[in-house]
PDB file of C-alpha atoms in Angstrom:
ATOM      1  CA  MET A   1     124.496 150.734  69.643  1.00 97.00           C
ATOM      2  CA  LEU A   2     128.280 150.902  69.622  1.00 98.00           C
ATOM      3  CA  TYR A   3     130.422 149.317  72.308  1.00 99.00           C
ATOM      4  CA  ILE A   4     134.125 149.507  73.036  1.00 99.00           C
ATOM      5  CA  ILE A   5     135.978 146.373  74.015  1.00 99.00           C
ATOM      6  CA  MET A   6     139.376 147.150  75.535  1.00 99.00           C
ATOM      7  CA  ALA A   7     141.394 144.041  76.266  1.00 99.00           C
ATOM      8  CA  TYR A   8     144.704 143.943  78.119  1.00 98.00           C
ATOM      9  CA  ASP A   9     147.183 141.152  77.419  1.00 98.00           C
ATOM     10  CA  ALA A  10     148.356 138.748  80.086  1.00 98.00           C
ATOM     11  CA  PRO A  11     152.116 138.500  80.650  1.00 95.00           C
ATOM     12  CA  ASN A  12     153.887 136.145  78.239  1.00 93.00           C
ATOM     13  CA  SER A  13     150.863 135.897  75.947  1.00 94.00           C
ATOM     14  CA  GLU A  14     152.771 135.838  72.649  1.00 92.00           C
ATOM     15  CA  GLU A  15     152.427 132.088  72.054  1.00 95.00           C
ATOM     16  CA  PRO A  16     148.730 131.860  73.025  1.00 97.00           C
ATOM     17  CA  ARG A  17     148.114 134.869  70.744  1.00 95.00           C
ATOM     18  CA  ARG A  18     149.684 133.041  67.785  1.00 94.00           C
ATOM     19  CA  THR A  19     147.778 129.837  68.531  1.00 97.00           C
ATOM     20  CA  ALA A  20     144.387 131.523  69.019  1.00 98.00           C
ATOM     21  CA  HIS A  21     144.712 134.076  66.188  1.00 97.00           C
ATOM     22  CA  ALA A  22     142.684 132.193  63.538  1.00 98.00           C
ATOM     23  CA  PRO A  23     139.854 131.302  65.968  1.00 98.00           C
ATOM     24  CA  HIS A  24     139.836 134.922  67.202  1.00 98.00           C
ATOM     25  CA  MET A  25     139.486 136.210  63.629  1.00 98.00           C
ATOM     26  CA  ALA A  26     136.619 133.768  62.993  1.00 98.00           C
ATOM     27  CA  HIS A  27     134.995 134.986  66.216  1.00 98.00           C
ATOM     28  CA  LEU A  28     135.168 138.573  64.905  1.00 98.00           C
ATOM     29  CA  ASP A  29     133.131 137.431  61.876  1.00 97.00           C
ATOM     30  CA  LYS A  30     130.304 136.478  64.249  1.00 97.00           C
ATOM     31  CA  ILE A  31     129.659 140.169  64.948  1.00 97.00           C
ATOM     32  CA  ALA A  32     128.483 140.781  61.378  1.00 95.00           C
ATOM     33  CA  ALA A  33     126.687 137.429  61.270  1.00 94.00           C
ATOM     34  CA  ALA A  34     124.614 138.602  64.261  1.00 94.00           C
ATOM     35  CA  GLY A  35     123.701 141.844  62.475  1.00 94.00           C
ATOM     36  CA  GLY A  36     126.425 143.995  64.007  1.00 96.00           C
ATOM     37  CA  LYS A  37     129.262 145.935  62.442  1.00 97.00           C
ATOM     38  CA  ILE A  38     132.914 146.405  63.338  1.00 98.00           C
ATOM     39  CA  VAL A  39     133.877 150.095  63.218  1.00 97.00           C
ATOM     40  CA  LEU A  40     137.534 149.404  63.996  1.00 97.00           C
ATOM     41  CA  ALA A  41     139.587 146.672  65.568  1.00 97.00           C
ATOM     42  CA  GLY A  42     143.214 145.829  66.072  1.00 95.00           C
ATOM     43  CA  PRO A  43     146.095 145.213  68.428  1.00 94.00           C
ATOM     44  CA  CYS A  44     147.498 147.940  70.659  1.00 95.00           C
ATOM     45  CA  LEU A  45     151.263 148.165  70.253  1.00 92.00           C
ATOM     46  CA  ALA A  46     153.534 148.203  73.293  1.00 90.00           C
ATOM     47  CA  LYS A  47     156.164 150.379  71.591  1.00 90.00           C
ATOM     48  CA  ASP A  48     156.177 153.046  68.881  1.00 91.00           C
ATOM     49  CA  SER A  49     157.458 150.948  65.989  1.00 85.00           C
ATOM     50  CA  PRO A  50     156.004 150.016  62.588  1.00 81.00           C
ATOM     51  CA  ASP A  51     157.499 146.527  63.034  1.00 80.00           C
ATOM     52  CA  ARG A  52     155.048 144.570  65.188  1.00 72.00           C
ATOM     53  CA  GLN A  53     157.735 142.021  66.055  1.00 74.00           C
ATOM     54  CA  ILE A  54     159.719 144.816  67.713  1.00 75.00           C
ATOM     55  CA  ALA A  55     156.718 146.694  69.084  1.00 80.00           C
ATOM     56  CA  GLY A  56     154.921 143.765  70.688  1.00 87.00           C
ATOM     57  CA  PHE A  57     151.391 144.129  72.004  1.00 91.00           C
ATOM     58  CA  PHE A  58     149.799 145.221  75.245  1.00 95.00           C
ATOM     59  CA  GLY A  59     146.202 144.490  74.254  1.00 97.00           C
ATOM     60  CA  SER A  60     143.487 144.947  71.670  1.00 98.00           C
ATOM     61  CA  LEU A  61     140.764 147.470  70.922  1.00 99.00           C
ATOM     62  CA  ILE A  62     137.438 146.795  69.218  1.00 99.00           C
ATOM     63  CA  VAL A  63     134.679 149.288  68.532  1.00 99.00           C
ATOM     64  CA  ALA A  64     131.640 147.449  67.218  1.00 98.00           C
ATOM     65  CA  GLU A  65     127.886 147.538  66.964  1.00 98.00           C
ATOM     66  CA  PHE A  66     125.981 145.009  69.060  1.00 98.00           C
ATOM     67  CA  ALA A  67     122.299 144.611  69.895  1.00 97.00           C
ATOM     68  CA  SER A  68     122.971 145.312  73.583  1.00 97.00           C
ATOM     69  CA  LEU A  69     125.635 145.583  76.255  1.00 98.00           C
ATOM     70  CA  ALA A  70     124.790 142.005  77.250  1.00 98.00           C
ATOM     71  CA  ALA A  71     125.407 140.836  73.665  1.00 97.00           C
ATOM     72  CA  ALA A  72     128.750 142.666  73.546  1.00 98.00           C
ATOM     73  CA  GLN A  73     129.756 141.175  76.899  1.00 98.00           C
ATOM     74  CA  GLU A  74     128.739 137.675  75.806  1.00 98.00           C
ATOM     75  CA  TRP A  75     130.754 138.029  72.599  1.00 98.00           C
ATOM     76  CA  SER A  76     133.755 139.225  74.601  1.00 98.00           C
ATOM     77  CA  ASP A  77     133.432 136.442  77.184  1.00 98.00           C
ATOM     78  CA  THR A  78     133.629 133.819  74.420  1.00 98.00           C
ATOM     79  CA  ASP A  79     136.484 135.407  72.438  1.00 98.00           C
ATOM     80  CA  PRO A  80     139.195 132.771  71.874  1.00 98.00           C
ATOM     81  CA  PHE A  81     141.838 135.313  72.904  1.00 98.00           C
ATOM     82  CA  LEU A  82     140.214 135.462  76.350  1.00 98.00           C
ATOM     83  CA  THR A  83     139.597 131.735  76.697  1.00 97.00           C
ATOM     84  CA  ALA A  84     143.165 130.937  75.512  1.00 98.00           C
ATOM     85  CA  GLY A  85     144.691 133.256  78.106  1.00 98.00           C
ATOM     86  CA  VAL A  86     145.877 136.018  75.766  1.00 98.00           C
ATOM     87  CA  PHE A  87     143.822 138.607  77.658  1.00 98.00           C
ATOM     88  CA  GLU A  88     143.979 139.030  81.423  1.00 98.00           C
ATOM     89  CA  LYS A  89     141.447 141.870  81.629  1.00 98.00           C
ATOM     90  CA  VAL A  90     138.645 142.971  79.300  1.00 99.00           C
ATOM     91  CA  ILE A  91     136.444 146.048  79.660  1.00 99.00           C
ATOM     92  CA  VAL A  92     133.186 146.347  77.687  1.00 99.00           C
ATOM     93  CA  LYS A  93     131.405 149.729  77.721  1.00 99.00           C
ATOM     94  CA  PRO A  94     128.866 151.628  75.609  1.00 99.00           C
ATOM     95  CA  PHE A  95     130.449 154.064  73.155  1.00 98.00           C
ATOM     96  CA  ARG A  96     129.131 157.135  71.373  1.00 97.00           C
ATOM     97  CA  GLN A  97     130.870 158.028  68.113  1.00 96.00           C
ATOM     98  CA  VAL A  98     131.125 161.792  67.563  1.00 96.00           C
ATOM     99  CA  ILE A  99     133.926 162.149  64.977  1.00 94.00           C
ATOM    100  CA  PRO A 100     133.611 161.294  62.228  1.00 92.00           C
ATOM    101  CA  GLN A 101     129.867 161.542  62.374  1.00 89.00           C
ATOM    102  CA  PRO A 102     128.301 158.166  61.702  1.00 84.00           C
TER     103      PRO A 102
END
């Protein structure tokens, strides 16, 4: 089943984001290794700008397939961005894709 992970950045999280980026990307690879699939993932920009240095971030969004809500929550709870203090709040919920049809 698909799950949405909506993470909101903590204030002043730019440096922890840089430091934890490589471990976070490796953690994303664990989804596929566990038999899941990432539908989409990426940072949410704070401003409407193609230059991410100007735009900054306010969080991240992941839509991915997990075996269960508990598995999605466990993955989220161990994400290096959360443990490094990049995220201050993370919401994990079931998601039903309608468009485009899977």
